[in-house]
Coordinates of C-alpha atoms in Angstrom, one line a residue:
M921 CA -52.4 9.4 4.3
T922 CA -50.4 10.3 7.9
H923 CA -52.8 11.7 10.3
P924 CA -51.3 15.4 10.9
H925 CA -51.3 14.9 14.8
A926 CA -49.4 11.5 14.0
A927 CA -46.8 13.5 12.2
E928 CA -46.4 15.6 14.5
A929 CA -45.7 13.0 17.1
L930 CA -43.1 11.1 15.1
Q931 CA -41.4 14.9 14.3
A932 CA -41.4 14.9 18.5
T933 CA -40.1 11.3 18.8
A934 CA -37.4 12.3 16.3
I935 CA -36.3 15.1 18.0
A936 CA -36.2 13.6 21.5
G937 CA -34.4 10.9 20.0
I938 CA -31.9 12.9 18.6
A939 CA -31.4 15.1 21.5
G940 CA -30.6 11.5 23.4
I941 CA -28.1 10.7 20.8
L942 CA -26.1 13.9 21.0
I943 CA -26.1 13.5 25.0
A944 CA -24.8 10.0 24.8
G945 CA -22.1 10.5 22.1
A946 CA -21.1 13.6 24.3
V947 CA -20.6 11.8 27.5
L948 CA -19.1 8.3 25.6
A949 CA -16.9 10.7 23.8
H950 CA -15.9 12.5 26.9
L951 CA -15.1 9.2 28.5
A952 CA -13.2 7.7 25.6
R953 CA -10.8 10.9 25.6
R954 CA -10.4 10.3 29.4
V955 CA -8.9 6.8 28.5
R956 CA -6.7 8.0 25.7
Q957 CA -9.1 6.7 22.7
P958 CA -10.2 9.0 19.7
A959 CA -13.9 10.5 20.4
V960 CA -15.0 8.2 17.5
I961 CA -14.6 5.4 19.8
G962 CA -17.1 6.7 22.3
E963 CA -19.3 7.5 19.6
I964 CA -19.6 4.3 17.9
T965 CA -19.8 2.8 21.5
A966 CA -23.0 4.9 22.3
G967 CA -24.4 3.9 19.0
I968 CA -24.2 0.4 19.8
L969 CA -25.3 0.5 23.6
L970 CA -28.2 2.4 22.7
G971 CA -29.3 -0.4 20.2
P972 CA -30.8 -3.7 20.9
S973 CA -27.3 -4.8 22.2
L974 CA -27.9 -3.3 25.7
L975 CA -30.7 -0.6 25.9
G976 CA -33.0 -2.9 23.8
L977 CA -32.6 -5.9 26.3
L978 CA -34.1 -3.8 29.0
P979 CA -37.6 -4.5 30.4
G980 CA -40.0 -2.8 27.7
N981 CA -37.2 -2.2 24.9
P982 CA -36.4 1.4 25.7
T983 CA -34.7 1.3 22.2
Q984 CA -38.1 0.9 20.4
R985 CA -39.7 3.2 22.4
L986 CA -36.7 6.0 21.7
F987 CA -36.3 4.9 17.9
P988 CA -39.5 3.5 16.8
D989 CA -39.5 1.9 13.4
E990 CA -41.4 4.9 11.9
V991 CA -38.9 7.4 13.1
R992 CA -35.7 5.6 11.7
P993 CA -36.1 7.1 8.2
L994 CA -36.1 10.6 9.5
L995 CA -33.0 9.5 11.4
S996 CA -31.4 7.8 8.4
M997 CA -31.9 11.2 6.6
V998 CA -30.4 13.3 9.2
A999 CA -27.7 10.7 9.6
Q1000 CA -27.2 10.6 5.4
L1001 CA -26.6 14.3 5.3
G1002 CA -24.3 14.4 8.4
L1003 CA -22.1 11.7 6.2
L1004 CA -22.4 13.6 3.0
L1005 CA -20.8 16.6 4.9
F1006 CA -18.2 14.5 6.1
M1007 CA -17.1 12.8 3.0
F1008 CA -16.8 16.3 1.7
T1009 CA -14.5 17.6 4.2
V1010 CA -12.6 14.6 4.0
G1011 CA -12.0 15.1 -0.2
W1012 CA -11.4 18.5 0.6
E1013 CA -8.5 18.1 3.2
L1014 CA -6.3 15.5 1.3
D1015 CA -2.8 17.1 1.0
W1016 CA -2.1 16.1 -2.5
T1017 CA 1.3 18.2 -2.5
T1018 CA 2.5 16.0 0.4
M1019 CA 1.6 12.7 -1.1
R1020 CA 3.7 13.6 -4.0
R1021 CA 6.7 13.5 -1.8
R1022 CA 8.4 10.1 -1.1
K1023 CA 6.7 8.5 -3.7
S1024 CA 8.3 5.3 -3.4
S1025 CA 7.8 5.0 0.5
V1026 CA 4.3 6.0 0.2
A1027 CA 3.2 3.8 -2.7
G1028 CA 4.9 1.0 -1.2
V1029 CA 3.1 1.0 2.3
T1030 CA -0.2 2.4 0.4
A1031 CA -0.2 -0.5 -1.9
G1032 CA 0.8 -3.3 1.0
S1033 CA -1.7 -1.7 3.2
I1034 CA -4.6 -2.3 0.7
L1035 CA -3.5 -5.6 -0.7
A1036 CA -2.4 -7.5 2.3
P1037 CA -5.7 -7.3 3.9
M1038 CA -7.7 -7.6 0.8
V1039 CA -6.1 -10.9 -0.2
L1040 CA -6.7 -12.0 3.8
G1041 CA -10.3 -10.7 3.5
I1042 CA -11.4 -12.6 0.3
G1043 CA -9.5 -15.5 2.1
V1044 CA -11.8 -14.9 4.8
A1045 CA -14.8 -14.6 2.5
A1046 CA -14.1 -18.4 0.9
L1047 CA -14.7 -19.6 4.8
I1048 CA -17.5 -18.2 5.8
Y1049 CA -19.6 -17.5 2.7
H1050 CA -21.6 -20.5 3.5
N1051 CA -23.2 -19.0 6.6
H1052 CA -23.9 -15.4 5.0
S1053 CA -24.7 -16.6 1.4
R1054 CA -28.1 -15.1 1.7
V1055 CA -29.5 -12.1 2.8
N1056 CA -33.4 -11.1 2.9
S1057 CA -33.5 -14.6 1.6
E1058 CA -31.5 -13.0 -1.7
K1059 CA -28.7 -15.1 -2.9
V1060 CA -25.5 -13.0 -2.6
P1061 CA -23.2 -13.7 -5.1
F1062 CA -19.6 -14.8 -3.9
S1063 CA -17.9 -12.5 -6.2
S1064 CA -19.6 -9.4 -4.7
F1065 CA -19.5 -10.9 -0.9
S1066 CA -15.6 -11.7 -1.2
L1067 CA -14.7 -8.3 -3.0
Y1068 CA -16.5 -6.2 -0.3
L1069 CA -15.0 -8.3 2.5
G1070 CA -11.7 -7.6 0.9
V1071 CA -12.4 -3.9 0.3
S1072 CA -13.7 -3.3 3.8
M1073 CA -10.7 -5.1 5.2
S1074 CA -8.3 -2.9 3.4
I1075 CA -9.5 0.7 4.9
T1076 CA -7.4 2.9 7.0
A1077 CA -9.3 5.8 8.4
F1078 CA -7.1 8.6 8.1
P1079 CA -9.1 11.4 10.0
V1080 CA -9.0 9.1 13.0
L1081 CA -5.4 8.5 12.7
A1082 CA -4.4 12.2 12.4
R1083 CA -6.4 12.7 15.9
I1084 CA -4.1 9.4 17.3
L1085 CA -1.0 11.0 15.8
K1086 CA -1.4 14.3 17.7
D1087 CA -2.7 12.9 20.6
N1088 CA 0.6 10.5 20.9
N1089 CA 3.2 13.4 19.9
L1090 CA 3.5 11.7 16.3
S1091 CA 2.2 14.1 14.1
R1092 CA 5.2 15.9 12.8
T1093 CA 7.2 12.8 12.7
K1094 CA 8.4 10.7 9.3
I1095 CA 6.5 8.1 11.0
G1096 CA 3.3 9.8 11.4
A1097 CA 3.5 11.5 8.2
L1098 CA 4.6 8.4 6.2
A1099 CA 1.4 6.7 8.3
L1100 CA -0.7 9.8 7.5
T1101 CA -0.1 10.3 3.9
S1102 CA -0.2 6.6 2.8
A1103 CA -3.5 6.3 4.6
A1104 CA -5.0 9.3 2.7
L1105 CA -3.7 8.2 -0.6
G1106 CA -5.1 4.4 0.4
D1107 CA -8.5 5.8 1.2
V1108 CA -8.6 7.3 -2.4
L1109 CA -7.8 4.2 -3.8
A1110 CA -10.2 1.9 -1.6
W1111 CA -13.3 4.5 -2.5
C1112 CA -12.2 3.9 -6.1
L1113 CA -12.6 0.3 -5.5
L1114 CA -15.8 0.2 -3.4
A1115 CA -16.9 2.3 -6.2
G1116 CA -16.2 -0.3 -8.6
V1117 CA -17.6 -2.8 -6.2
V1118 CA -20.8 -1.0 -5.8
A1119 CA -21.3 -0.9 -9.4
V1120 CA -20.9 -4.6 -9.8
V1121 CA -23.5 -5.4 -7.0
T1122 CA -25.9 -3.1 -8.3
A1123 CA -25.7 -3.4 -12.0
S1124 CA -28.4 -5.7 -13.8
G1125 CA -25.9 -7.7 -15.8
P1126 CA -22.6 -7.0 -17.9
S1127 CA -24.3 -4.6 -20.0
G1128 CA -25.7 -2.5 -16.7
F1129 CA -22.0 -2.7 -15.3
T1130 CA -20.5 -1.5 -18.6
D1131 CA -23.2 1.4 -18.1
T1132 CA -22.5 2.3 -15.0
L1133 CA -18.8 2.3 -15.7
W1134 CA -18.9 4.8 -18.9
M1135 CA -21.3 7.0 -16.9
S1136 CA -18.8 7.1 -13.8
A1137 CA -16.0 7.9 -16.0
G1138 CA -18.0 10.9 -17.7
Y1139 CA -19.0 11.9 -14.3
G1140 CA -15.3 12.0 -12.9
A1141 CA -14.1 13.9 -16.2
T1142 CA -16.9 16.6 -15.7
M1143 CA -16.0 17.3 -12.3
V1144 CA -12.3 17.7 -13.1
V1145 CA -12.4 19.7 -16.7
V1146 CA -15.9 21.4 -16.1
V1147 CA -16.7 21.6 -12.2
R1148 CA -13.3 22.5 -11.0
P1149 CA -12.4 25.2 -13.3
L1150 CA -16.0 26.7 -12.6
L1151 CA -15.5 26.5 -8.6
A1152 CA -12.2 28.4 -9.1
R1153 CA -13.6 30.8 -10.7
G1154 CA -15.9 31.1 -8.2
V1155 CA -14.0 31.0 -5.2
A1156 CA -11.5 33.7 -6.5
S1157 CA -14.6 36.2 -7.4
I1158 CA -15.7 35.7 -4.1
S1159 CA -12.4 36.2 -2.6
R1160 CA -11.7 39.4 -4.5
R1161 CA -15.0 41.0 -3.2
G1162 CA -14.3 40.1 -0.1
T1163 CA -17.6 38.6 0.5
G1164 CA -18.5 34.9 1.3
A1165 CA -21.5 35.0 3.8
H1166 CA -23.0 32.0 1.8
L1167 CA -20.1 30.3 0.7
A1168 CA -20.8 27.3 2.9
T1169 CA -24.6 27.2 1.7
L1170 CA -23.6 27.1 -1.9
V1171 CA -21.2 24.3 -1.3
T1172 CA -23.5 22.2 0.5
A1173 CA -25.9 22.7 -2.4
G1174 CA -23.5 21.6 -5.0
L1175 CA -21.9 18.7 -2.9
L1176 CA -25.4 17.4 -2.6
L1177 CA -26.1 17.7 -6.2
S1178 CA -23.1 16.0 -6.9
A1179 CA -24.1 13.0 -4.7
Y1180 CA -27.4 12.9 -5.9
T1181 CA -25.4 12.9 -9.5
T1182 CA -23.8 9.8 -8.3
S1183 CA -26.5 8.1 -6.8
K1184 CA -28.5 8.1 -10.3
I1185 CA -25.4 6.8 -11.8
G1186 CA -25.7 3.8 -9.9
I1187 CA -23.2 4.2 -7.2
H1188 CA -23.5 5.6 -3.5
P1189 CA -23.8 8.8 -2.9
I1190 CA -20.9 9.5 -0.9
F1191 CA -19.1 9.2 -3.8
G1192 CA -20.3 12.6 -5.0
A1193 CA -19.9 14.4 -2.0
F1194 CA -16.2 13.0 -1.6
A1195 CA -15.4 13.4 -5.3
F1196 CA -17.0 17.3 -4.9
G1197 CA -14.4 17.7 -2.0
L1198 CA -11.7 16.4 -4.3
V1199 CA -12.4 18.9 -6.8
M1200 CA -12.9 22.0 -4.5
P1201 CA -10.2 24.4 -4.3
R1202 CA -8.2 24.9 -1.6
K1203 CA -6.8 28.5 -2.1
P1204 CA -7.5 31.2 -0.7
E1205 CA -7.0 29.0 2.3
A1206 CA -8.0 31.2 5.1
L1207 CA -11.4 32.5 3.3
L1208 CA -12.4 28.5 2.8
E1209 CA -11.4 27.4 6.2
E1210 CA -13.4 30.3 7.9
R1211 CA -16.5 30.2 5.4
M1212 CA -16.4 26.8 4.3
L1213 CA -14.7 24.3 6.2
R1214 CA -15.6 25.4 10.0
P1215 CA -19.4 25.8 9.3
L1216 CA -19.7 22.2 7.4
Q1217 CA -17.3 20.5 10.1
H1218 CA -19.6 22.2 12.7
A1219 CA -23.0 20.8 11.0
G1220 CA -21.6 17.7 10.5
E1221 CA -20.4 17.2 13.9
L1222 CA -24.2 17.6 15.3
M1223 CA -25.6 15.5 12.6
L1224 CA -22.7 12.4 12.4
P1225 CA -23.5 11.1 16.0
V1226 CA -26.9 10.3 14.5
Y1227 CA -25.3 7.8 12.1
F1228 CA -24.0 5.8 14.9
I1229 CA -27.2 5.5 16.4
V1230 CA -28.8 4.3 12.7
T1231 CA -25.7 2.0 12.8
G1232 CA -25.9 0.8 16.3
L1233 CA -29.5 -0.1 15.8
S1234 CA -28.4 -2.9 13.3
V1235 CA -25.6 -4.2 15.5
D1236 CA -26.7 -6.7 18.0
V1237 CA -24.0 -8.3 20.0
A1238 CA -26.2 -10.3 22.6
A1239 CA -27.5 -12.3 19.3
M1240 CA -24.1 -13.6 18.4
S1241 CA -23.6 -17.2 18.6
P1242 CA -20.2 -18.9 19.6
A1243 CA -19.8 -19.4 15.8
A1244 CA -20.2 -16.1 14.9
W1245 CA -17.5 -15.1 17.7
G1246 CA -15.6 -17.4 16.2
E1247 CA -15.7 -15.9 12.7
L1248 CA -15.0 -12.2 14.5
C1249 CA -11.7 -13.8 15.7
L1250 CA -11.0 -14.9 12.3
I1251 CA -11.9 -11.5 10.8
L1252 CA -9.7 -10.1 13.8
A1253 CA -6.6 -11.9 12.6
A1254 CA -6.9 -11.2 9.1
A1255 CA -7.6 -7.4 9.3
I1256 CA -4.5 -7.0 12.0
V1257 CA -2.1 -9.2 10.8
G1258 CA -3.0 -7.8 6.8
K1259 CA -2.3 -4.4 8.1
L1260 CA 0.8 -5.2 10.3
L1261 CA 2.5 -7.0 7.3
G1262 CA 1.0 -5.2 4.2
A1263 CA 2.4 -1.8 5.5
G1264 CA 5.3 -2.9 8.0
L1265 CA 7.3 -4.6 6.2
P1266 CA 7.5 -2.4 3.0
A1267 CA 8.1 0.5 5.8
K1268 CA 11.0 -1.4 6.8
S1269 CA 12.5 -1.9 3.2
F1270 CA 12.6 2.1 3.4
G1271 CA 14.9 2.2 6.1
L1272 CA 12.4 1.9 8.9
G1273 CA 13.8 -0.2 12.4
W1274 CA 11.4 -3.1 13.2
K1275 CA 9.9 -1.0 16.0
E1276 CA 9.2 1.7 14.1
S1277 CA 7.8 -0.2 10.7
T1278 CA 5.7 -2.2 13.4
G1279 CA 4.4 1.5 14.6
V1280 CA 3.4 2.0 10.9
G1281 CA 1.4 -0.9 10.8
V1282 CA -0.1 -0.3 14.0
L1283 CA -1.2 3.1 12.7
M1284 CA -2.3 2.0 9.5
N1285 CA -4.8 -0.4 11.3
T1286 CA -7.1 2.4 12.7
R1287 CA -10.3 1.8 10.9
G1288 CA -13.0 4.1 12.8
L1289 CA -15.8 5.8 11.3
T1290 CA -14.6 5.3 7.4
E1291 CA -15.1 1.4 8.1
L1292 CA -18.6 1.9 9.4
I1293 CA -19.6 4.0 6.3
I1294 CA -18.3 1.0 4.1
L1295 CA -19.9 -1.3 6.4
G1296 CA -23.1 0.6 6.2
V1297 CA -23.3 0.8 2.5
G1298 CA -22.7 -3.0 2.1
L1299 CA -25.9 -3.6 4.8
S1300 CA -27.9 -1.0 2.7
L1301 CA -26.9 -3.0 -0.6
G1302 CA -27.8 -6.4 0.8
V1303 CA -24.4 -7.6 0.5
L1304 CA -23.7 -8.3 4.5
D1305 CA -26.4 -9.3 6.8
Q1306 CA -27.0 -8.5 10.5
T1307 CA -24.7 -11.2 12.0
L1308 CA -21.8 -10.1 9.7
F1309 CA -22.2 -6.6 10.0
T1310 CA -22.1 -6.6 13.5
E1311 CA -18.7 -8.6 13.5
M1312 CA -17.3 -6.0 11.2
V1313 CA -18.4 -3.3 13.2
L1314 CA -16.8 -5.0 16.4
M1315 CA -13.8 -5.5 14.3
A1316 CA -13.5 -1.8 13.3
L1317 CA -14.1 -0.6 16.9
I1318 CA -11.3 -3.0 18.4
T1319 CA -8.7 -2.5 15.8
T1320 CA -9.2 1.3 15.9
A1321 CA -9.2 1.2 20.2
M1322 CA -6.2 -1.2 19.9
T1323 CA -3.9 1.6 18.3
G1324 CA -3.8 4.4 21.1
P1325 CA -2.4 1.8 24.0
L1326 CA -0.2 0.0 21.7
L1327 CA 1.4 3.1 20.6
P1328 CA 3.2 3.9 23.9
I1329 CA 4.4 0.5 24.3
L1330 CA 6.2 0.6 20.9
F1331 CA 7.4 4.6 21.5
P1332 CA 7.3 4.9 25.3
R1333 CA 7.1 9.1 26.6
S1334 CA 11.0 9.4 26.2
R1335 CA 11.3 7.7 23.0
M1336 CA 8.3 9.7 21.8
D1337 CA 10.0 12.7 22.5
L1338 CA 13.3 11.7 20.4
V1339 CA 10.7 10.9 17.5
A1340 CA 9.3 14.2 17.3
G1341 CA 12.8 15.7 17.8
R1342 CA 12.5 17.3 21.1
G1343 CA 15.5 15.0 22.6
K1344 CA 19.1 15.2 21.7
S1345 CA 18.5 12.7 19.3
S1346 CA 16.3 12.2 16.6
A1347 CA 17.2 8.9 14.9
L1348 CA 13.9 7.9 14.2
L1349 CA 13.4 10.8 11.9
R1350 CA 16.1 9.9 9.7
I1351 CA 14.6 7.5 7.1
P1352 CA 16.8 7.1 4.0
E1353 CA 15.8 8.5 0.8
P1354 CA 14.8 5.9 -1.7
A1355 CA 17.2 5.9 -4.4
G1356 CA 16.4 8.6 -7.3
E1357 CA 14.4 10.7 -5.1
Q1358 CA 15.0 14.1 -3.7
S1359 CA 15.3 14.5 0.0
S1360 CA 12.0 16.1 1.3
D1361 CA 10.5 16.0 4.7
L1362 CA 6.9 14.6 5.0
A1363 CA 6.2 16.0 8.4
G1364 CA 6.8 19.2 7.3

C-alpha cells in the first residue's frame, strides 16, 4: 500500500512534469512555426529532447528526475485521454460529402498512397526482421511484424496536412483538396487495416482472431444502426431546446465508453474514440462546433503534449548504432518513394502535370502525430522494439518536416498565387474530369 505522503509526492512530481511539458511544447511549437513547420514538429521534437536522447544525457539524468518511473503511469493516463479526444475530433471532422466527389481520382490516389508504401514497408520488414525479431525476450511473428511495418508506412496525417496546405496557400486548390481528401479516406482505410493487424497480434490463435473479428463487426453494426440514430435524436432534441451546456461532457462520456468497448473486444481504445466521432451527427453544425468540438479540442490541446513526452521517453537517438542509422535510411527511402510513386502516378494519370503530381506525392508524405499514434500502439503490443520505434519516430518527423520546405520549391510564391486562383491564370486548377463523372470542385 502506498503511503499517503508518497502518493502526494508522486502527484506533485507529475504536476510539475506536466507544467514542464506544456512550456517546452509551447516554446518548440512556436519555434517550429517560425521556420514554416507545423506545430506538431516542435511538439514531437520537444518530446524527444526531454527524453533520454538529450536531457537524459546530462549529469544526474534530469529526465529521470522530472519523469520518474513511478510517475509515468499517471502521465500515460493523461496522454491517453488527450489521444482519445484527438481521435474523436479526427473522426468527426471527416468530410464524407467531399470524399464522394471526384471518386475516381480520390480512389486512385488513396489506393496508390496506401498500397505502394505498404508493399515497400513489407519489403523493408523482410530485410531487417532478423534484427528485431525478439521484443522483451518474446518472439515476434514475421506476419505481425511485416504487416505492422507496412501499415505504418502507409499513413498520411490529414490534420497536419490541412495545416500545411493552409500555411502554403494551397487549401482551396484542387491539388490541395485532392491530397487532403485522399489523406482523409486513406486514414479511414489505414485505421481499419491497423485494427485488423492489432486483432491478429492480440488474438490467441485462429479462433481468438475469429472471435475478435465477429465482435468488431457487431460493434460496428451497433454503432451505425443503434448509436448513430440515438445520437442524432439526442442532438436534435438539444438543438430544439436551445440547450447544450453539458453536450461536451456527455459526448466525452460516450467516446470513452466506445473506447472501453473496443478495448474489451481486443482492439485498441483509439478505434472506439475514432468510430464514435464517425457516427456523431454533423448538424446543427454551429451548435456542435461551439458546444462540443471547441471544448474537446481545447482539452485535447492541453493534454496531447503529454503524449509527445510519453513517446519521447521511448525514443533514444543517442543509443542508435551505425546499423540502426543504416536501417533508418532504408526506412526513409521506402516511405518517401512509396508515397511519391503511389500518390504521384495516379494523380498524373488523372490529368495533373509532373510537378503538380509530385506535389500531391509530397503532400501525402506527411505523417505527423497519426504515425506516432500507430507506432505507440505497436510499442505497447510488443511488435516494435525500442530501436525500431526510435527509427520509425525519426522517419515520421523527417517526412513531415520535408513537406513545408519542398512545397515552395515545387510551387514558388507567384505560382502558388496562380494555383490558388489569385493570378490571371488558374491553369493548375484545371484537372480534366475522369470519364463518366460530373464536374465538381473539390476545393469548394
